[in-house]
Coordinates of C-alpha atoms and ligand atoms in Angstrom, one line a residue:
X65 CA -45.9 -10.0 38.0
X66 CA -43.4 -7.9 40.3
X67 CA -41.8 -10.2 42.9
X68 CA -39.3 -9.7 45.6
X69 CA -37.5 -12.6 47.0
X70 CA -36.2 -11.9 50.5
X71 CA -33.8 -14.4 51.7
X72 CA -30.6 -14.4 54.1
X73 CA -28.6 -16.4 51.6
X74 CA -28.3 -17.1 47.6
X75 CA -25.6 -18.7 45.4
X76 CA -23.4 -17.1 44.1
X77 CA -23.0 -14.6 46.9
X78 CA -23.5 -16.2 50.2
X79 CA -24.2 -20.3 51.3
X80 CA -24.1 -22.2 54.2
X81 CA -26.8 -25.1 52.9
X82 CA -29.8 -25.8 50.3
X83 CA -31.7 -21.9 51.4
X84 CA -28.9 -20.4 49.2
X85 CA -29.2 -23.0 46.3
X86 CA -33.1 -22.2 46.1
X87 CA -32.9 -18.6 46.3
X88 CA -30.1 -18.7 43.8
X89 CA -31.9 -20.4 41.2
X90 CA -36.1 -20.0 41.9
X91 CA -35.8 -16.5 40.8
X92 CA -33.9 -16.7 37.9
X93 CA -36.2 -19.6 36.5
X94 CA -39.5 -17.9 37.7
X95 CA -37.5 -14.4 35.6
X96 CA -37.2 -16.8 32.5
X97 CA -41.2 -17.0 33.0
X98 CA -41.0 -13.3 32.2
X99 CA -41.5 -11.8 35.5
X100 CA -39.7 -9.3 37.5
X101 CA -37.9 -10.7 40.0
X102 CA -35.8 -8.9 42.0
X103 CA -34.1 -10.5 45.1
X104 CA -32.8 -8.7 48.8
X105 CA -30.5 -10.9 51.2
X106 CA -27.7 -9.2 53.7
X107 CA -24.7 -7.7 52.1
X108 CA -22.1 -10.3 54.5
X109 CA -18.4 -10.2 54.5
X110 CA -18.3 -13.1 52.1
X111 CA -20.3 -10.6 49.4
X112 CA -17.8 -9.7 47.7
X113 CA -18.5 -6.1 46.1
X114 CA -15.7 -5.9 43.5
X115 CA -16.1 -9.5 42.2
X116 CA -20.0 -8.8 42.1
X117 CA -19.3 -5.3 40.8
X118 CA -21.8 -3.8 43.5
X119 CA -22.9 -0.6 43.1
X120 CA -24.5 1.7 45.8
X121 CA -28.3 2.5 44.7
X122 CA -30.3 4.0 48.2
X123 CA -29.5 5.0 51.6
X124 CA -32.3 5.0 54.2
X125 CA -33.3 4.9 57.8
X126 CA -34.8 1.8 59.3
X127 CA -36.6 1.6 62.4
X128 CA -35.5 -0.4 65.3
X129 CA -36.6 0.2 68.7
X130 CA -37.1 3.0 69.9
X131 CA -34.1 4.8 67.3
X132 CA -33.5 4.3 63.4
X133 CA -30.0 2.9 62.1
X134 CA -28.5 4.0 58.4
X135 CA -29.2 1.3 55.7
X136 CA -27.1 1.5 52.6
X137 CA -28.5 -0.7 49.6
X138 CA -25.9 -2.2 47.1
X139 CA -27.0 -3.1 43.6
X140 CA -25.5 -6.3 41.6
X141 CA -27.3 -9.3 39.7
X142 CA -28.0 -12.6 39.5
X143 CA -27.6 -14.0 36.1
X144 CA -29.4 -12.2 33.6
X145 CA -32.6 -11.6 35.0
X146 CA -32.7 -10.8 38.4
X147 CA -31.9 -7.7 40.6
X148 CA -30.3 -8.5 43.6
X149 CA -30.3 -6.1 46.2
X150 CA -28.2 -6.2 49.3
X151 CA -28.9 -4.8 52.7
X152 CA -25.1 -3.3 53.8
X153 CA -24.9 -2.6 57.5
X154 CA -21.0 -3.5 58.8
X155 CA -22.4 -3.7 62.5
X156 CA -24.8 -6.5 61.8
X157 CA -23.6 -8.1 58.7
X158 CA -19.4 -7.9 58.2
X159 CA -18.7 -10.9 59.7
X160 CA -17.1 -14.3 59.3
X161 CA -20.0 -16.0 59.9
X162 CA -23.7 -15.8 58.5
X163 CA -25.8 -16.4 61.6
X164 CA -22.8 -18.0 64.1
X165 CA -19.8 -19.7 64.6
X166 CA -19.2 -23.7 65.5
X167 CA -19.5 -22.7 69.3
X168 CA -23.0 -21.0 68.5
X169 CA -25.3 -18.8 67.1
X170 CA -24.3 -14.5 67.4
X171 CA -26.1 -13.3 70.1
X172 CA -27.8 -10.9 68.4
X173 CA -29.3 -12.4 65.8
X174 CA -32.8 -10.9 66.9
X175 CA -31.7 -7.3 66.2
X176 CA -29.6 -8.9 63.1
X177 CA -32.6 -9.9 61.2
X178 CA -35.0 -8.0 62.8
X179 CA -33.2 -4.9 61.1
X180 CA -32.7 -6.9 57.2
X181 CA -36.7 -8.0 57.7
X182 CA -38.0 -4.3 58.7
X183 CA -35.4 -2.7 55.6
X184 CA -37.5 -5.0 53.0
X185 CA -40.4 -2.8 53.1
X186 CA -38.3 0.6 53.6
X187 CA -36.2 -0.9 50.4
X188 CA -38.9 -1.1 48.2
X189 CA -40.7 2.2 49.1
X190 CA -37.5 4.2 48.8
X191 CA -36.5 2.2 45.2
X192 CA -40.4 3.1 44.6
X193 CA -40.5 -0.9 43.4
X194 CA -43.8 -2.3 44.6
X195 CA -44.3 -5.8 43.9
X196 CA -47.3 -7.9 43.4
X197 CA -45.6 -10.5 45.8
X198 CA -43.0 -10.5 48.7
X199 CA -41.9 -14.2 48.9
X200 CA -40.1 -15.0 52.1
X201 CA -38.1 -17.6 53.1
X202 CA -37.3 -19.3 56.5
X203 CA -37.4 -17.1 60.0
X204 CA -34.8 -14.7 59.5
X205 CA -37.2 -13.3 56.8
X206 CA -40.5 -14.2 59.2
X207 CA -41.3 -11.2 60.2
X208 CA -41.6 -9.5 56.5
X209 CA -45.3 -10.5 56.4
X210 CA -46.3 -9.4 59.3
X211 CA -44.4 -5.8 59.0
X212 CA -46.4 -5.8 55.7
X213 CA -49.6 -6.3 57.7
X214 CA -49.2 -3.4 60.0
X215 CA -46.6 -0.8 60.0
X216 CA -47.3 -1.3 55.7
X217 CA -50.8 -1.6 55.8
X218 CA -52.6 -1.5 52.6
X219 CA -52.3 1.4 51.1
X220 CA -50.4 3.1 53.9
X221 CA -47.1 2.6 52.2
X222 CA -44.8 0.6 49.9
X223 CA -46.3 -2.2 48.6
X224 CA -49.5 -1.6 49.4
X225 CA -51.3 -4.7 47.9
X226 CA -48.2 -7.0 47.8
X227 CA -49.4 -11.0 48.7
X228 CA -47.0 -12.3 51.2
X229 CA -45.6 -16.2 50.6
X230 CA -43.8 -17.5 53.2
X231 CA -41.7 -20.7 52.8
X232 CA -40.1 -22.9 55.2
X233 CA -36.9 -24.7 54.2
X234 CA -36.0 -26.2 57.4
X235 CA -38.9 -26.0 60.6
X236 CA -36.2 -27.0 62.9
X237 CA -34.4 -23.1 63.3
X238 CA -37.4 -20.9 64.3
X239 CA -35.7 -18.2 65.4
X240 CA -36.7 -17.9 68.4
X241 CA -35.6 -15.1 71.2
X242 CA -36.8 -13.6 74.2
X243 CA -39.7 -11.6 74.8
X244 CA -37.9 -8.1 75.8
X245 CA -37.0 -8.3 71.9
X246 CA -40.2 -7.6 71.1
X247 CA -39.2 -4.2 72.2
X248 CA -36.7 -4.1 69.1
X249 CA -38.8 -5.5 66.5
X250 CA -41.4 -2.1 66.6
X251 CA -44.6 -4.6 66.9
X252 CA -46.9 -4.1 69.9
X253 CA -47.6 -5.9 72.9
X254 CA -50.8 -7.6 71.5
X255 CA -48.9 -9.4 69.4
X256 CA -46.9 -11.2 71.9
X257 CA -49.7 -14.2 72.5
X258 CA -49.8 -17.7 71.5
X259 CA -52.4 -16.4 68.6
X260 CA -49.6 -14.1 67.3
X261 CA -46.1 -14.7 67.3
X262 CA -45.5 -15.8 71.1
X263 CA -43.8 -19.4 71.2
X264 CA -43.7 -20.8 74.9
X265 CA -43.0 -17.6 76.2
X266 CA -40.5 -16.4 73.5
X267 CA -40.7 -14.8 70.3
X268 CA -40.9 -17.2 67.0
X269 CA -39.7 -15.1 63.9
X270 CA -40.7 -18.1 62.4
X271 CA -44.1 -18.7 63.8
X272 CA -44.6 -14.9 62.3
X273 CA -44.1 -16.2 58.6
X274 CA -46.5 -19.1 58.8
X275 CA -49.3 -17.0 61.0
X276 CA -49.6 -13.6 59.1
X277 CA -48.0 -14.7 55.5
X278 CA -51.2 -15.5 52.7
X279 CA -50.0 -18.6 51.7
X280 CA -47.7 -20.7 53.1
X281 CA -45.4 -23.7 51.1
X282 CA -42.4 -26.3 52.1
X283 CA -40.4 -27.8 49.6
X284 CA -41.4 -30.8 49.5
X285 CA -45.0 -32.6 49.5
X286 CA -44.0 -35.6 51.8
X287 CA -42.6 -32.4 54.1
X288 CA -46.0 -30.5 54.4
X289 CA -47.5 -33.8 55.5
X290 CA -45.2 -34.4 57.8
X291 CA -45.0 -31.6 59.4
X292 CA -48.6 -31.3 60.8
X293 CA -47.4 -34.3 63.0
X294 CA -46.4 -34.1 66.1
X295 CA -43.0 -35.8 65.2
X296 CA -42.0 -33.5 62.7
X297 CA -43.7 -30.2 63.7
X298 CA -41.7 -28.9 66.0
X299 CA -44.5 -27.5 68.1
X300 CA -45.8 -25.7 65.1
X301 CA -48.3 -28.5 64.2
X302 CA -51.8 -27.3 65.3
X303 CA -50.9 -23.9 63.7
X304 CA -49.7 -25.9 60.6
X305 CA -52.8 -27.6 60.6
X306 CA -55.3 -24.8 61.5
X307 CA -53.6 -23.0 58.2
X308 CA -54.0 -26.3 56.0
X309 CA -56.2 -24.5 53.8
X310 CA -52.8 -22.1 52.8
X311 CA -50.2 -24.9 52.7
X312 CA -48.9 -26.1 49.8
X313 CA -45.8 -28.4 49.1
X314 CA -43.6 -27.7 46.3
X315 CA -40.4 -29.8 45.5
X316 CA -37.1 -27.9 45.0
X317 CA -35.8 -28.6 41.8
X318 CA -31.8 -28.1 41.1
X319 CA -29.8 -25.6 38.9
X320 CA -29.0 -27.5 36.0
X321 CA -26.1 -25.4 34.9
X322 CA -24.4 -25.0 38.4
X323 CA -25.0 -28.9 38.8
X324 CA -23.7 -29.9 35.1
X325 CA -21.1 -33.0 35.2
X326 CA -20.9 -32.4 31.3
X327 CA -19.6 -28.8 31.7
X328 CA -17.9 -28.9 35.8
X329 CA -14.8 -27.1 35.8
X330 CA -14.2 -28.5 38.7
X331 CA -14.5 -32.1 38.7
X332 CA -11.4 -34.4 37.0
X333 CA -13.3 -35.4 33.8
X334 CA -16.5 -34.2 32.6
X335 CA -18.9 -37.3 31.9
X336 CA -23.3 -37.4 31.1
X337 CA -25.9 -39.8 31.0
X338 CA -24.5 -40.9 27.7
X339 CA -21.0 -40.7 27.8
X340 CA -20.7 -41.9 31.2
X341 CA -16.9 -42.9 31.2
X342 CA -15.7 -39.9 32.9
X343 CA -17.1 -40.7 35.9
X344 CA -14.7 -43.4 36.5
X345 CA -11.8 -40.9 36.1
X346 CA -13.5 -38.6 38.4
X347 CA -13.3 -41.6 41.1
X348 CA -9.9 -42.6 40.9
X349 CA -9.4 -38.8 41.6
X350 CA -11.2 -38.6 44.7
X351 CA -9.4 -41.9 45.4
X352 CA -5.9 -40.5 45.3
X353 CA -7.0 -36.6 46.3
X354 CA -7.8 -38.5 49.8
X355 CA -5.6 -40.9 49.8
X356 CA -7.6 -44.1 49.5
X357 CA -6.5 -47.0 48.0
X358 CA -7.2 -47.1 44.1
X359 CA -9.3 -49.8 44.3
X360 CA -12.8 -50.5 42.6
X361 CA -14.6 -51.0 45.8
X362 CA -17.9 -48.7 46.1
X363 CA -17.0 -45.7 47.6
X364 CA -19.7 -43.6 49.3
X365 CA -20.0 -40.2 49.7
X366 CA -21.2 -37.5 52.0
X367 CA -21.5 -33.9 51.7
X368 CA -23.5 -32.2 54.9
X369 CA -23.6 -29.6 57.6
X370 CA -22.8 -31.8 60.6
X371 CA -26.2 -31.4 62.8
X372 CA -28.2 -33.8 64.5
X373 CA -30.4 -33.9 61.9
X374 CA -28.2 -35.4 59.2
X375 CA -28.1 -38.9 60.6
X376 CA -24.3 -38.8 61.4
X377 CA -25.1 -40.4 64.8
X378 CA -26.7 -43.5 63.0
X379 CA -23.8 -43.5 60.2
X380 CA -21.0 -43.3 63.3
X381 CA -23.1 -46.2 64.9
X382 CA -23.3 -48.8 61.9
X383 CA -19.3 -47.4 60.4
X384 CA -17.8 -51.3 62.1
X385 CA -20.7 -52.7 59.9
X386 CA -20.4 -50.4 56.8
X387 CA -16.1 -51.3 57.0
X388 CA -16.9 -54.9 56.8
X389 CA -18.8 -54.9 53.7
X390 CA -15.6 -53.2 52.1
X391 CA -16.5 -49.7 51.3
X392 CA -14.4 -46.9 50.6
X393 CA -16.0 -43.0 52.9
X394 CA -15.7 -40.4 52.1
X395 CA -17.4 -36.9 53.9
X396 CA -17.3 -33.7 53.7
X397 CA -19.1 -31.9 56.1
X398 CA -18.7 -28.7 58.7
X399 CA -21.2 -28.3 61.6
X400 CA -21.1 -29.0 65.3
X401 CA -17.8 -29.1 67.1
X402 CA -18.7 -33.0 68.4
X403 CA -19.2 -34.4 65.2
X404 CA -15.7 -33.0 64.0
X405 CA -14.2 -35.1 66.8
X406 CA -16.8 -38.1 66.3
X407 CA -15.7 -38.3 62.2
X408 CA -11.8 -37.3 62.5
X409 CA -11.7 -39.8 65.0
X410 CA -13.6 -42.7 63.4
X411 CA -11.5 -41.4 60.2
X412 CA -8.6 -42.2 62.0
X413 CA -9.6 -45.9 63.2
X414 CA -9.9 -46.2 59.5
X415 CA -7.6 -45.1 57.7
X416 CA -7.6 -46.8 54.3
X417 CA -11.2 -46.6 54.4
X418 CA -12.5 -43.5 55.6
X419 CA -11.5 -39.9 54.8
X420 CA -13.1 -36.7 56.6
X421 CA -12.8 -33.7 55.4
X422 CA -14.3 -31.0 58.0
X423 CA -15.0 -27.7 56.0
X424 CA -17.0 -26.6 53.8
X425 CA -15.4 -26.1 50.3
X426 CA -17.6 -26.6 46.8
X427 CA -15.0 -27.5 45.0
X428 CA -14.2 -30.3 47.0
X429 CA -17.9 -31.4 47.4
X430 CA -18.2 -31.3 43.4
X431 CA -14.8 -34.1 43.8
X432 CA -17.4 -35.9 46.1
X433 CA -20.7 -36.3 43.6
X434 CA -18.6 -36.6 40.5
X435 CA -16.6 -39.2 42.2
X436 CA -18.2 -41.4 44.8
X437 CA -20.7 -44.5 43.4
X438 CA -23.1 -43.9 46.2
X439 CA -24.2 -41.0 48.2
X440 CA -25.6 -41.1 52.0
X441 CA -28.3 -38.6 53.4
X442 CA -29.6 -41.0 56.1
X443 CA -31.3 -38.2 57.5
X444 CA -33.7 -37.9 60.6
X445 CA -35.6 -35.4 58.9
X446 CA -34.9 -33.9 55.5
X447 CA -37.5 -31.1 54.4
X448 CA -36.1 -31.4 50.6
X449 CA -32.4 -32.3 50.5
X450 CA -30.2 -30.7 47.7
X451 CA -27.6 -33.2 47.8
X452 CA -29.7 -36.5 46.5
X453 CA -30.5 -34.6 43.7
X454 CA -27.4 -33.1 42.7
X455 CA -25.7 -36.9 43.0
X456 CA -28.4 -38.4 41.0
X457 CA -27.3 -35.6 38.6
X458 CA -23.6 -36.6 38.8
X459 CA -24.4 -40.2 38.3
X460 CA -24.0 -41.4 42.2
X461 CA -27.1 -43.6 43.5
X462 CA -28.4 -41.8 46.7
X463 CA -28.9 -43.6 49.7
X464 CA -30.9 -42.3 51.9
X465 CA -34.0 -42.7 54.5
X466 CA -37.7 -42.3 53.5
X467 CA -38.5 -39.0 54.6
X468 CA -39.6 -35.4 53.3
X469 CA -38.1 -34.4 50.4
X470 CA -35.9 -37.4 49.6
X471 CA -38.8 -40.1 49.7
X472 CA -40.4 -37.6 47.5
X473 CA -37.5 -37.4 44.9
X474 CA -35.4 -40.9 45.0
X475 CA -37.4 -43.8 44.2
X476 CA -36.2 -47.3 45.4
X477 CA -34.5 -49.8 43.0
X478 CA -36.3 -52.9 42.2
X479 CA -34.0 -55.6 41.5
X480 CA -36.5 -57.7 39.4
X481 CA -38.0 -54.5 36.8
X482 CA -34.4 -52.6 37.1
X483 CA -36.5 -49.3 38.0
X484 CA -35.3 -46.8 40.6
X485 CA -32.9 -44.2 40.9
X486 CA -31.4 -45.1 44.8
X487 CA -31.9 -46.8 47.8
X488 CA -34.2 -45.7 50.5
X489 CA -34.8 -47.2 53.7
X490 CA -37.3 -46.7 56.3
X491 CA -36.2 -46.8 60.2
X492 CA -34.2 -44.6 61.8
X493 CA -31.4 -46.8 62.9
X494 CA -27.8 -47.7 62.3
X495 CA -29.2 -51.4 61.4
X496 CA -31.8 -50.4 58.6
X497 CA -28.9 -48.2 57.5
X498 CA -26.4 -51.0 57.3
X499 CA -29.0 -53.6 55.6
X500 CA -30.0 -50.8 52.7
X501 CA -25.7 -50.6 52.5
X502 CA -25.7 -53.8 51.9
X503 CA -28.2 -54.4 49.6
X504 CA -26.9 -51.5 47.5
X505 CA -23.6 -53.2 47.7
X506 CA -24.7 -56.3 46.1
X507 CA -26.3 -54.1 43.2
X508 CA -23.6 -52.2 43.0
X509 CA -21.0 -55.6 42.0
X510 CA -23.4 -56.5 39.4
X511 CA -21.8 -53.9 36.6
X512 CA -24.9 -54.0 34.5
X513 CA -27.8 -53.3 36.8
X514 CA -25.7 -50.5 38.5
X515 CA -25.1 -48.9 34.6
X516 CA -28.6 -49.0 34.3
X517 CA -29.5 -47.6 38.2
X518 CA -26.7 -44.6 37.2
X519 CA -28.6 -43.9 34.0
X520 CA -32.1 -43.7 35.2
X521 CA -30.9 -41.6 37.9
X522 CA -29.3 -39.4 35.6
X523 CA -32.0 -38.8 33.4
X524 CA -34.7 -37.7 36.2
X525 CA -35.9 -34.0 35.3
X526 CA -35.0 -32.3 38.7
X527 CA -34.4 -29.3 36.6
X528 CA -36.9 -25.9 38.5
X529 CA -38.9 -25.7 35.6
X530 CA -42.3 -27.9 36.6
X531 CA -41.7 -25.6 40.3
X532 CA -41.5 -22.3 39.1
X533 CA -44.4 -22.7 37.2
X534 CA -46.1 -24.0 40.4
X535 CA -45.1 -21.0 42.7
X536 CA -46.5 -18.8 40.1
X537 CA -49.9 -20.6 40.8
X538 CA -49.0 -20.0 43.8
X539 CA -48.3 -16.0 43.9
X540 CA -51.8 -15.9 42.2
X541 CA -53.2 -17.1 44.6
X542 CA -51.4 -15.3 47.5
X543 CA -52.7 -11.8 45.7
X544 CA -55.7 -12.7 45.5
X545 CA -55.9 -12.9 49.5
X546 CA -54.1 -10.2 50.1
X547 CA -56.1 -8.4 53.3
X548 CA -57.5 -12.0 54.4
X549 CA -55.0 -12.6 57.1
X550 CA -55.9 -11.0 60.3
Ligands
LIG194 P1 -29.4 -28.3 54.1 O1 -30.0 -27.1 53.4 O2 -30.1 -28.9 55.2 O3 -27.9 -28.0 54.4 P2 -29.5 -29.6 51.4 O4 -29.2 -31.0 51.0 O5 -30.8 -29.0 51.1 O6 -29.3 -29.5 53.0 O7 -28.4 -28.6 50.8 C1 -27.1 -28.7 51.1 C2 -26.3 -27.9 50.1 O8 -25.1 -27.4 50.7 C3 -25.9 -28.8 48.9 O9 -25.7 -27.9 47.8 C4 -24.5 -29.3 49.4 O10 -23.7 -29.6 48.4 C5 -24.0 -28.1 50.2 N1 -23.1 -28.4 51.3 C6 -23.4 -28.9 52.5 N2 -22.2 -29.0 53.3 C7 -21.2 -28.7 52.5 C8 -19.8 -28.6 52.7 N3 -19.2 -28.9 53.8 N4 -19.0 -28.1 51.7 C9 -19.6 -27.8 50.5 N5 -20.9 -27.8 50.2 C10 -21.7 -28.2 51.2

């Protein structure tokens, strides 16, 4: 099969949060299936074209209201396998940020992404590469199957049979922008309705991706339930639910050899399942890297974009509790401007206790798995979650609250059969949060069931092979409706 993978961001080139991961390593492990996979994201200031050794394959005009702006396409790769293919255009894409700053999102993020959706087709007619599936991911990439529908009808012009998939990593950013952008995006009038792409009066790039794309997936199974509720749906429920039929939940899985404490440059001492001992090296380097007393009390660890859907409002509420059982925190995170006030100041009310570090810097969250005994997501919602699985890899026992993709990946410890891989707790509150703490706590002083919790988690297969092989189910599928969407 012939794929393309559109996405606005993949490790190694560009990341702000778990989209990257995925589209950095799905393709490569649905390549090692023996497909062609080739993958198209932005070419962004942070691409760096010497270090990626870029090379300049295709120049082309893409549509955009009622004029055409030049679209140079770089060429580099992403491990062995895949093709990646980046959209260059300085005016939309040479910037410090990937879709905003901290104060907000760029205000013209429509035209943005409008103009890297509307080059995927153009990209692949003017390489002359027509795949069997275009696979999109998130809104910024929403309006790919809908493009494909019309302006690319079947056999109109690239990829003329090509089965869209459209998945949704997080349902909370829809993309959503006024109506006089319509205008921009080339698409007629008739599609501005509640039955198309119309979302209470403005545009929803993402409600474009779940409406027109032949099959639809989330990435994780507890996540495409939830998410035909109205408490998780974000208004996109009834359309969710009308498209049941289409929707299919497949887990993330991680890249074992980006997310390897046994070969880490980065971390203080490399440790596995079973040689643990590093780990405790690792520990009393995070200890003295942030300035917290060498001590061998449980240290928990965060590593998050700061947004109200992390559960930092919860975490800030039960900290008075969470000091009092005697834990060492430490987070790194970067987000919202009030939550880098809320931590540096709760940071500084403890300060041989707590340690924030507001950025965003890998190496320093690789310090953070490798070193901390327990890691935090007590997210509100969490569609998969990246970071539970990449500290169960690195032998820290994720904490974190039944929902999506984590109650779908870390299973509770049971004291009395020593099975389980973390702690998960239920309620959405800074109590249920401290009790699961404290519990954990209490496991985590008994040296021999914590070995064995470390180990079990360590050994879980969160590796992509069991997905890719489902998304290639999936693709089947998807082709074979190709033309079924009206
Ligand atoms: P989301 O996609 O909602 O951000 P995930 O858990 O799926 O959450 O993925 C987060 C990814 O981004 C993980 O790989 C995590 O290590 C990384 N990450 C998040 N914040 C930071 C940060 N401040 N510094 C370094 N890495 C970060």
């Amino acid at each position: 099969m012939k794929i393309l993978f559109a996405a606005s961001e993949a490790t190694p080139f560009a990341k702000t949060g778990g989209l990257a991961d995925v589209a950095g390593s799905l393709p490569p492990a649905i390549a090692a299936l023996g497909h062609d996979v080739r993958v198209v994201m932005p070419r962004y200031r942070m691409v760096d074209v010497e270090r990626f050794k870029l090379k300049h394959v295709a120049t082309f005009y893409v549509p955009l209201g009622s004029w055409k702006e030049r679209c140079d396409v770089l060429e580099g790769r992403m491990g062995k396998n895949v093709t990646a293919y980046f959209v260059n255009k300085d005016i939309y894409f040479d910037r410090p940020g990937l879709y905003g700053t901290p104060r907000g999102d760029y205000r013209d993020n429509a035209e943005r992404f409008t103009f890297f959706s509307r080059s995927v087709p153009e990209l692949c007619r003017v390489l002359g590469f027509v795949p069997d599936i275009v696979h999109c991911n998130d809104w910024q990439t929403g309006l790919v199957p809908l493009y494909l529908k019309t302006a690319y009808k079947k056999g109109t012009a690239a990829a003329p049979r090509a089965g869209t998939v459209f998945t949704i990593h997080n349902l909370g950013y829809q993309g959503l922008f006024w109506h006089w952008d319509m205008r921009l995006t080339g698409l007629g009038w008739e599609f501005f309705t509640p039955e198309g792409i119309e979302f209470w009066g403005r545009i929803s790039f993402l409600k474009a991706g779940i409406r027109y794309a032949d099959i639809i997936t989330t990435v994780s199974e507890a996540y495409s339930r939830e998410v035909r509720t109205p408490e998780y749906g974000e208004g996109m429920e009834d359309l969710l639910r009308k498209r049941s039929a289409d929707f299919y939940g497949i887990v993330n899985g991680i890249d074992y050899r980006e997310w390897d404490p046994a070969r880490d440059p980065g971390i203080a001492r490399k440790f596995s399942a079973s040689r643990p001992s590093g780990k405790a090296a690792c520990k009393a380097a995070l200890q003295k890297r942030t300035g917290l007393p060498l001590s061998g009390d449980p240290l928990l660890g965060m590593v998050t974009r700061l947004v109200d859907q992390k559960g930092i409002d919860i975490l800030l509420e039960a900290l008075p509790e969470l000091m009092a059982l005697g834990v060492q925190l430490v987070i790194l995170g970067a987000g919202d401007e009030k939550y880098h006030r809320l931590l540096s100041d709760a940071a500084a009310k403890y300060p041989d206790r707590m340690h924030a570090l507001l950025q965003y810097d890998d190496t320093r969250a690789r310090a953070i798995y490798a070193g901390c005994d327990l890691f935090l997501m007590p997210s509100r919602y969490e569609p998969c979650g990246l970071g539970q699985m990449i500290a169960l890899r690195y032998g820290a026992a994720p904490l974190v609250r039944r929902t999506g993709g984590l109650a779908d990946t870390v299973k509770d410890y049971h004291e009395r059969t020593g099975r389980g891989t973390g702690f998960v707790f239920d309620e959405y509150s800074a109590s249920a949060l401290g009790a699961c703490v404290e519990r954990a706590v209490a496991v985590y002083h008994d040296r021999k069931k914590w070995t064995r919790l470390m180990q079990n988690g360590m050994k879980q297969d969160l590796s992509w092979e069991h997905s890719a092989k489902e998304y290639v189910k999936i693709y089947r599928k998807a082709m074979k409706k190709v033309g079924s969407i009206q």
